[in-house]
Backbone as numpy.savetxt, mean C-alpha at the origin, in Angstrom:
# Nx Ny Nz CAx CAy CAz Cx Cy Cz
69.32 -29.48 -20.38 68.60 -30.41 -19.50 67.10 -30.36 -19.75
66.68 -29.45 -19.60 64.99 -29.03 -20.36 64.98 -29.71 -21.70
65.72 -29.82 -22.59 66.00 -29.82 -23.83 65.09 -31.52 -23.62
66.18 -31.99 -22.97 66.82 -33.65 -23.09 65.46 -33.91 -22.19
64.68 -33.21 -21.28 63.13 -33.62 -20.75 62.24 -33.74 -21.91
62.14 -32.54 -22.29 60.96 -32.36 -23.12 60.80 -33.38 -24.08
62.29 -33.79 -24.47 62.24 -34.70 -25.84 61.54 -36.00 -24.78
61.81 -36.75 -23.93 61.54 -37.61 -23.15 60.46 -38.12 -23.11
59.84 -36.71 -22.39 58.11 -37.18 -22.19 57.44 -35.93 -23.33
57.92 -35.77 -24.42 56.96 -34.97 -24.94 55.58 -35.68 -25.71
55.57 -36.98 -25.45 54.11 -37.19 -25.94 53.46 -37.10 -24.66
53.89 -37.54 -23.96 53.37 -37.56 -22.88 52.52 -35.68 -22.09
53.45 -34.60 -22.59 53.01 -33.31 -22.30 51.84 -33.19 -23.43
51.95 -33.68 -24.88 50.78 -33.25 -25.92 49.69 -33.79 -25.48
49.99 -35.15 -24.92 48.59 -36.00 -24.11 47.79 -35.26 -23.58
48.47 -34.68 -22.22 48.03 -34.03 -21.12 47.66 -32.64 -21.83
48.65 -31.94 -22.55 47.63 -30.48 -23.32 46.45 -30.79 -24.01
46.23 -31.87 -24.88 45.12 -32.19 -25.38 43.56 -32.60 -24.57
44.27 -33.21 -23.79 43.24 -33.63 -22.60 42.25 -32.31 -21.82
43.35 -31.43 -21.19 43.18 -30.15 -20.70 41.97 -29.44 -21.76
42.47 -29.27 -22.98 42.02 -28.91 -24.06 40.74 -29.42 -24.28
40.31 -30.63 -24.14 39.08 -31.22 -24.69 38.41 -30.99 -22.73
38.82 -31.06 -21.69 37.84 -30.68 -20.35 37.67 -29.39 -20.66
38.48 -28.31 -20.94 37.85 -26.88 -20.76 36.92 -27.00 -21.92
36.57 -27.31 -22.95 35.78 -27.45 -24.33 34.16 -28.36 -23.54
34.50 -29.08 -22.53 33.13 -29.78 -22.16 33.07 -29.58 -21.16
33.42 -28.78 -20.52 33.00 -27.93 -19.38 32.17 -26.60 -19.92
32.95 -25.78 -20.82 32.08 -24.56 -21.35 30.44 -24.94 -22.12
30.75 -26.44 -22.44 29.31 -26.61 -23.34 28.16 -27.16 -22.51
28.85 -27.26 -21.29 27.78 -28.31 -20.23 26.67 -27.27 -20.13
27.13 -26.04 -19.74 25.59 -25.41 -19.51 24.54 -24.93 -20.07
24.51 -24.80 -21.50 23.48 -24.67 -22.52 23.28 -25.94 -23.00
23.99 -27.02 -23.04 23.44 -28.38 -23.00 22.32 -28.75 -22.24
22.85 -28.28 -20.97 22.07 -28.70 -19.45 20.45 -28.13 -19.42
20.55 -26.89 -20.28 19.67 -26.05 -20.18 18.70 -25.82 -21.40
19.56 -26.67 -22.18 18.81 -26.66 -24.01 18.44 -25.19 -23.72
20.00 -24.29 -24.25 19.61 -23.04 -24.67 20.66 -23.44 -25.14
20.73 -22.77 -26.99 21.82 -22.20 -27.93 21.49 -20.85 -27.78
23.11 -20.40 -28.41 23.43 -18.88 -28.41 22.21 -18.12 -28.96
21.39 -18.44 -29.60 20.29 -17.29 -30.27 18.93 -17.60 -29.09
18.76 -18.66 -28.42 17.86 -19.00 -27.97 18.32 -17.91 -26.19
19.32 -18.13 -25.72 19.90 -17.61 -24.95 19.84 -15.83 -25.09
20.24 -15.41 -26.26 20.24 -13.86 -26.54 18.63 -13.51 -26.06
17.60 -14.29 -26.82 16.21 -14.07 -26.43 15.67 -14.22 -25.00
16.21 -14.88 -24.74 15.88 -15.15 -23.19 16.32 -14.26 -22.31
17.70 -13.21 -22.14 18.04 -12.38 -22.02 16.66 -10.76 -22.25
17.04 -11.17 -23.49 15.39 -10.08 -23.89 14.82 -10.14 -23.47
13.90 -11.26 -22.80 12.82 -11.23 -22.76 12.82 -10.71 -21.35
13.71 -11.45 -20.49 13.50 -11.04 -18.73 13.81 -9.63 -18.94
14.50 -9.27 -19.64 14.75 -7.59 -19.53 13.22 -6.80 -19.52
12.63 -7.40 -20.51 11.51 -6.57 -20.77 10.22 -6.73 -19.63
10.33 -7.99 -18.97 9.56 -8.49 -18.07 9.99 -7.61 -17.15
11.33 -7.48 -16.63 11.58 -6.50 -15.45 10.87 -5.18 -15.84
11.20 -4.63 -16.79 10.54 -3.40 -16.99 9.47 -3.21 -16.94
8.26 -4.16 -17.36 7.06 -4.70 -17.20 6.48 -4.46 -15.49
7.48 -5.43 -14.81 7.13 -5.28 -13.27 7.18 -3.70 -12.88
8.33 -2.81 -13.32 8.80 -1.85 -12.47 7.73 -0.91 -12.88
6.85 -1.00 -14.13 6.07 -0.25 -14.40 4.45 -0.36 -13.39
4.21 -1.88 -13.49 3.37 -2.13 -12.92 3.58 -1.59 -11.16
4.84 -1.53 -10.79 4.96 -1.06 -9.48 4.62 0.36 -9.31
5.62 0.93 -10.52 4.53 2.84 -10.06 3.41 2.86 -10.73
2.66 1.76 -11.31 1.10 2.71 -11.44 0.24 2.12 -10.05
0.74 1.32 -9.14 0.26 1.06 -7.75 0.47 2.15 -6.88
1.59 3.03 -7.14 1.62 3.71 -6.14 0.90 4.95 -5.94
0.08 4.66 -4.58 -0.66 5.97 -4.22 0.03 7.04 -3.66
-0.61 8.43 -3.89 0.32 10.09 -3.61 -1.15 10.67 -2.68
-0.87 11.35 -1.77 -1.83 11.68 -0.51 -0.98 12.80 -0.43
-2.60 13.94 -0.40 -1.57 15.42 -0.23 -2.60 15.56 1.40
-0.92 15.64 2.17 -2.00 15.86 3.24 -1.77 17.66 4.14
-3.02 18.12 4.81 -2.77 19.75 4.80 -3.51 19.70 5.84
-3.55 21.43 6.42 -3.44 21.69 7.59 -2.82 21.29 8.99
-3.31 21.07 10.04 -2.75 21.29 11.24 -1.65 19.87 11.43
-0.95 19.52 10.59 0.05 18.54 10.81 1.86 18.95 10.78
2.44 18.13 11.52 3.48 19.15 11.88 4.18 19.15 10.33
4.35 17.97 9.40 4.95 18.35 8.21 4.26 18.36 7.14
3.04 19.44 6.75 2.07 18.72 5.76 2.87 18.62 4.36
1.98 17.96 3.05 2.73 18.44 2.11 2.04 17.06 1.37
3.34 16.62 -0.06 2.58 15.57 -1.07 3.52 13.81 -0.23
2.56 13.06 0.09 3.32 11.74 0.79 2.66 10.38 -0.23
4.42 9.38 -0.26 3.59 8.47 -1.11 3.28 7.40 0.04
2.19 6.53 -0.64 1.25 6.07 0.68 1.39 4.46 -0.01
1.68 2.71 0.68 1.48 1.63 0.22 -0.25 1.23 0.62
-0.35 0.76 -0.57 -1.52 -0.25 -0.25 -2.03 -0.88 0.68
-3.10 -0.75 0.87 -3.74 -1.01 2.79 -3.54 0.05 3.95
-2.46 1.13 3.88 -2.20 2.15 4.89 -3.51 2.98 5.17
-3.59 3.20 6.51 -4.36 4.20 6.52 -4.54 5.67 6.90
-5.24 6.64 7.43 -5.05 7.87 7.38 -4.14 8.05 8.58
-3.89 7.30 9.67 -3.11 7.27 10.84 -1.89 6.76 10.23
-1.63 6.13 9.38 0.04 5.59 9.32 0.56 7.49 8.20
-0.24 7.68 7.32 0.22 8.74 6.72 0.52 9.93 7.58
-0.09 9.91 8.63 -0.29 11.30 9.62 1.29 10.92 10.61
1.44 9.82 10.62 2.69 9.50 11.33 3.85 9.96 10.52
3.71 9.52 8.99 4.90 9.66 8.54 5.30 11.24 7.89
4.21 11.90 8.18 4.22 13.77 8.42 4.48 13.75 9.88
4.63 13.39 10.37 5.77 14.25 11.86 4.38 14.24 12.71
3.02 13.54 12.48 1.73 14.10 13.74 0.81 14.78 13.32
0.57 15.37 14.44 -0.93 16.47 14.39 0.41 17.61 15.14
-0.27 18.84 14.81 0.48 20.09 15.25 -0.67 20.16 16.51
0.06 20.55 17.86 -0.77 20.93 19.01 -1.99 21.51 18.67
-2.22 22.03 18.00 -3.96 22.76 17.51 -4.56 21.77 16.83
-4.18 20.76 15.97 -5.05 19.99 15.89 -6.15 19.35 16.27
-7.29 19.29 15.72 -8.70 18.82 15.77 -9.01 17.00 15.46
-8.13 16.44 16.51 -8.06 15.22 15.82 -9.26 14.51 15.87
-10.71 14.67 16.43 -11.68 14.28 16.38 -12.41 14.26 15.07
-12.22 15.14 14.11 -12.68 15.53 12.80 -11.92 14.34 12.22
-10.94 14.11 12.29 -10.39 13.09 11.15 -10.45 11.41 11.61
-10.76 11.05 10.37 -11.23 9.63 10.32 -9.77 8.71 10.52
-8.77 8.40 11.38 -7.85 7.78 11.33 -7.71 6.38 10.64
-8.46 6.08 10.95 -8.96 4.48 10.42 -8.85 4.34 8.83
-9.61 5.49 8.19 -10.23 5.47 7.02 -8.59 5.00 6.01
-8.83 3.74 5.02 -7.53 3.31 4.28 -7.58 4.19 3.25
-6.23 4.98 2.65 -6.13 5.98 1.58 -6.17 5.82 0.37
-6.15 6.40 -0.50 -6.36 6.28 -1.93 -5.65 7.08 -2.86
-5.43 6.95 -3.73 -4.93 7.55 -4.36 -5.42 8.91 -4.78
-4.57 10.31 -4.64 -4.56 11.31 -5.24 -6.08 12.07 -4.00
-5.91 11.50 -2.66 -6.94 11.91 -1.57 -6.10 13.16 -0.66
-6.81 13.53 -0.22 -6.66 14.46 0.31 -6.88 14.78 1.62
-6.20 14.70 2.58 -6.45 14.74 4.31 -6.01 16.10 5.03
-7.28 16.57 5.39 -7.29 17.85 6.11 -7.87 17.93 7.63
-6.42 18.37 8.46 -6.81 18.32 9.70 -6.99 19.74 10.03
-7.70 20.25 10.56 -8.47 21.48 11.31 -8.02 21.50 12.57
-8.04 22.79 12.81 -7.71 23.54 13.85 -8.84 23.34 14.73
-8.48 23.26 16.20 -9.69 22.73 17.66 -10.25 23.70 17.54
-11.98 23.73 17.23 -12.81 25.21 17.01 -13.26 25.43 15.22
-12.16 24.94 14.59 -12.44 25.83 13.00 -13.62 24.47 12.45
-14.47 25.48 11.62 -15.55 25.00 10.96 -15.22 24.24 9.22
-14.66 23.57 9.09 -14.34 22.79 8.01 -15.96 22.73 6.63
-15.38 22.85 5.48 -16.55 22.67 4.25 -16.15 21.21 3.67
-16.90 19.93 4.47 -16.16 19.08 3.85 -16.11 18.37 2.17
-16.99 19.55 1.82 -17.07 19.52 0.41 -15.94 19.49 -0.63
-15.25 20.00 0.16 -13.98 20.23 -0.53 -12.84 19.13 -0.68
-13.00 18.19 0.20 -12.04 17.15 0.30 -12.48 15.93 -0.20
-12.09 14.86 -0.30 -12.63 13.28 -1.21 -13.26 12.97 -0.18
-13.07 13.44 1.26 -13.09 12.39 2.49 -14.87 12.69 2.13
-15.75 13.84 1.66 -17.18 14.06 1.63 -17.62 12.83 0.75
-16.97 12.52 -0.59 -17.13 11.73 -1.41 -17.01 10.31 -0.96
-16.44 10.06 -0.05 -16.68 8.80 0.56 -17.56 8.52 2.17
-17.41 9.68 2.26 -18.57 10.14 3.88 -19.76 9.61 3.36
-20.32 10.32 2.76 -21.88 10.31 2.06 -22.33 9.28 0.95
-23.27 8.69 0.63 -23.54 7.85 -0.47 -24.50 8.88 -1.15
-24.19 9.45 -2.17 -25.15 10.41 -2.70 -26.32 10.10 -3.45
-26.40 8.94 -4.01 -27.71 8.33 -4.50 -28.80 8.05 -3.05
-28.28 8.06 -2.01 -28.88 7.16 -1.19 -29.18 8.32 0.12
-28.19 9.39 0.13 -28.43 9.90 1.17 -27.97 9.19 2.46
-27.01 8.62 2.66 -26.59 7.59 3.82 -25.04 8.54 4.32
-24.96 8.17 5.35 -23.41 8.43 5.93 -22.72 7.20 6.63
-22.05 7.36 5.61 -20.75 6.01 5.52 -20.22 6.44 6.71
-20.57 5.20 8.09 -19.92 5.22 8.83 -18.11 4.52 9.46
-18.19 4.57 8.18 -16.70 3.83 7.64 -16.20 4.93 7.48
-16.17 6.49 7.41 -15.26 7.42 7.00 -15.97 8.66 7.88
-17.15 8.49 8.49 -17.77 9.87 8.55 -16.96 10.20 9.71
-16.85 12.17 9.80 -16.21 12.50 11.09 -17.32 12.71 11.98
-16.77 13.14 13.17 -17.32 13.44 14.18 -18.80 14.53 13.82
-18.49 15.45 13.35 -20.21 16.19 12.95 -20.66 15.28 11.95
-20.28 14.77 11.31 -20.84 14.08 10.08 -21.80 12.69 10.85
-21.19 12.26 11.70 -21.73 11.30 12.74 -22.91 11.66 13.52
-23.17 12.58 13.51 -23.81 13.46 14.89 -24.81 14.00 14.07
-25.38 13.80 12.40 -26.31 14.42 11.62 -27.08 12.99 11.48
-26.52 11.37 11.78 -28.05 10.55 11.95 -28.75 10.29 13.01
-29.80 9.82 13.06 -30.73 10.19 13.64 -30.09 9.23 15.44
-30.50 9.93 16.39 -29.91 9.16 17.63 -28.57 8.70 18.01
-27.27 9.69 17.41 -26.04 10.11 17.47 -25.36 11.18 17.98
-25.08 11.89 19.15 -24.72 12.57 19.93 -23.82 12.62 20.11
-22.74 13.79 20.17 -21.46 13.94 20.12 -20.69 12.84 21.50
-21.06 12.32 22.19 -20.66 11.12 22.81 -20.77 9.71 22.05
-21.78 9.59 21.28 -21.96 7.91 20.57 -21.13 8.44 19.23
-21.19 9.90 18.52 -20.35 9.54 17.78 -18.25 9.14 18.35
-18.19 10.19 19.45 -16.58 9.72 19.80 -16.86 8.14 20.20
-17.70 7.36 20.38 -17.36 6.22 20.47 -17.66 5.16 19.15
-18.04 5.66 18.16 -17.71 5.22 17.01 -16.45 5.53 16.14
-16.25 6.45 16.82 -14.55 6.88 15.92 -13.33 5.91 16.65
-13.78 5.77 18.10 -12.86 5.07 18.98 -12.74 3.28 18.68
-14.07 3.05 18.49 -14.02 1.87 17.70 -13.62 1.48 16.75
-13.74 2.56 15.77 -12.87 2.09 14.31 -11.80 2.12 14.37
-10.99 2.87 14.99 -9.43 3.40 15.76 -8.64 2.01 16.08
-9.84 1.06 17.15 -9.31 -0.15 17.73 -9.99 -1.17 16.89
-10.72 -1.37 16.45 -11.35 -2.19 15.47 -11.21 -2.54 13.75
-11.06 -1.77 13.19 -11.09 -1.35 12.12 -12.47 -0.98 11.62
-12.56 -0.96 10.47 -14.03 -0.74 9.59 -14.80 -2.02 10.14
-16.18 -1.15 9.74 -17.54 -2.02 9.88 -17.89 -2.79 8.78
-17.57 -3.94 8.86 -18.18 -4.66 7.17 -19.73 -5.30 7.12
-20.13 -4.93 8.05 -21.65 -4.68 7.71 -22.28 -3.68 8.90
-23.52 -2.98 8.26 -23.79 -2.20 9.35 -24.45 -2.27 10.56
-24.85 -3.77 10.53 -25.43 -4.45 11.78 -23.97 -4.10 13.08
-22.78 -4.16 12.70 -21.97 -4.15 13.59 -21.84 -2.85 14.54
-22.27 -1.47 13.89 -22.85 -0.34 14.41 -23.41 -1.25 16.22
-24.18 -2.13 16.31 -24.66 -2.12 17.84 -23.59 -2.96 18.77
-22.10 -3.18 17.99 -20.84 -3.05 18.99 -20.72 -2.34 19.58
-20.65 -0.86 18.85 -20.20 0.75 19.83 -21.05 0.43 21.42
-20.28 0.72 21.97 -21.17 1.26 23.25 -21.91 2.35 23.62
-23.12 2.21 23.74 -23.99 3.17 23.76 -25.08 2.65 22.73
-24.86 2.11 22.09 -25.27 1.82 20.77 -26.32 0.71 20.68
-27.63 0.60 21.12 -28.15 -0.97 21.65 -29.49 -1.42 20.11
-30.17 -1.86 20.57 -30.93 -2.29 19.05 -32.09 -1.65 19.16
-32.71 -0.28 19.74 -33.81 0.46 19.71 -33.11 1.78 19.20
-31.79 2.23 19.45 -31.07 3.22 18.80 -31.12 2.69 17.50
-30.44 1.42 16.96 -29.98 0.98 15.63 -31.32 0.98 14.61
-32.34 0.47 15.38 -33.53 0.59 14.70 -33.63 2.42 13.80
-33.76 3.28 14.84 -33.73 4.53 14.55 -32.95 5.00 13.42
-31.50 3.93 13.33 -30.52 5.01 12.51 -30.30 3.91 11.38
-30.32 2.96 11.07 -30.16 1.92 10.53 -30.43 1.79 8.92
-31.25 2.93 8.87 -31.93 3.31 7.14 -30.98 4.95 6.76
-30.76 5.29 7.72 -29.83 6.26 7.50 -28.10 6.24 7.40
-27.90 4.93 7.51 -26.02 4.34 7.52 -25.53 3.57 6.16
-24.52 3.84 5.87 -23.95 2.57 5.15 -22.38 2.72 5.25
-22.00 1.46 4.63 -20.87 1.07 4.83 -19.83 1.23 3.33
């Protein structure tokens, strides 16, 4: 019975296999048609995004900043830090300040850098801030100025008409404010009016 079919409609089945035959054949070619890519043009193109990815992933770790941060924090140690963070998001992601912490000394505000170094002190201990980057960006050394964009609390309290009260309210400002992008903004702080600024005004920078 199969026999006596097949003979029947067998042009009719070669039709339909041939047909089948020529859609799967222009279906497979539609998309390098579509795309004017041949097989060698395609292999390269392959290459090339490969190498571009690798390209990106490289460019991603030489962005990334490493912050060793030490003393009085509950987990100190080496933390990697994104672009724009500042010394308060790193201090968060170490577990805090340890109860002895001296958090007046540290510049929270101040945004990190690469391969910097953040040292919180014990309430009472006398810090050499020579030792840390945070001096290198405190001070303008050609100029003799204190960058009130990073300086701590004593570091604040060495220009002229700054008292351990106007400096906690310059640390409190940068805290809620951010940085000063010019140093006219110094007579925001409170306490801070334009016969003080006069006084300290050759002694600041930003």
């Amino acid at each position: 019975m199969l026999e006596r079919i097949f003979k029947q409609y067998k042009f009719l089945l070669i039709a339909f296999g041939l047909l089948v035959i020529v859609i799967f054949l222009f279906i497979g070619k539609i998309p390098r048609e579509k795309l004017g890519i041949h097989t060698s043009d395609f292999s390269a193109y392959l290459e090339e995004s490969g190498q571009k990815e690798d390209e990106d992933q490289k460019n991603i770790a030489d962005m990334k900043i490493i912050v060793d941060l030490k003393g009085e924090i509950v987990n100190p140690g080496i933390y990697e830090a994104n672009d724009g963070e500042r010394v308060q998001d790193l201090i968060t992601k170490a577990g805090g300040f340890s109860k002895n912490a001296d958090k007046l000394k540290v510049n929270l505000a101040q945004k990190v850098k690469d391969e910097m170094v953040i040292y919180v002190p014990k309430i009472g201990e006398e810090i050499n801030v020579s030792l840390f980057d945070e001096a290198e960006s405190t001070t303008n050394n050609s100029e003799g100025k204190v960058n009130i964009n990073s300086a701590n609390k004593d570091q604040l309290q060495t220009i002229p008409g700054i008292g351990p009260s106007k400096a906690d309210a310059i640390i409190e400002y940068r805290e809620q404010k951010g940085e000063f992008k010019k140093i006219e903004e110094i007579k925001n702080v409170t306490g801070i009016g334009e016969k003080t600024y006069e006084k300290l005004k050759d002694s600041i920078s930003i």
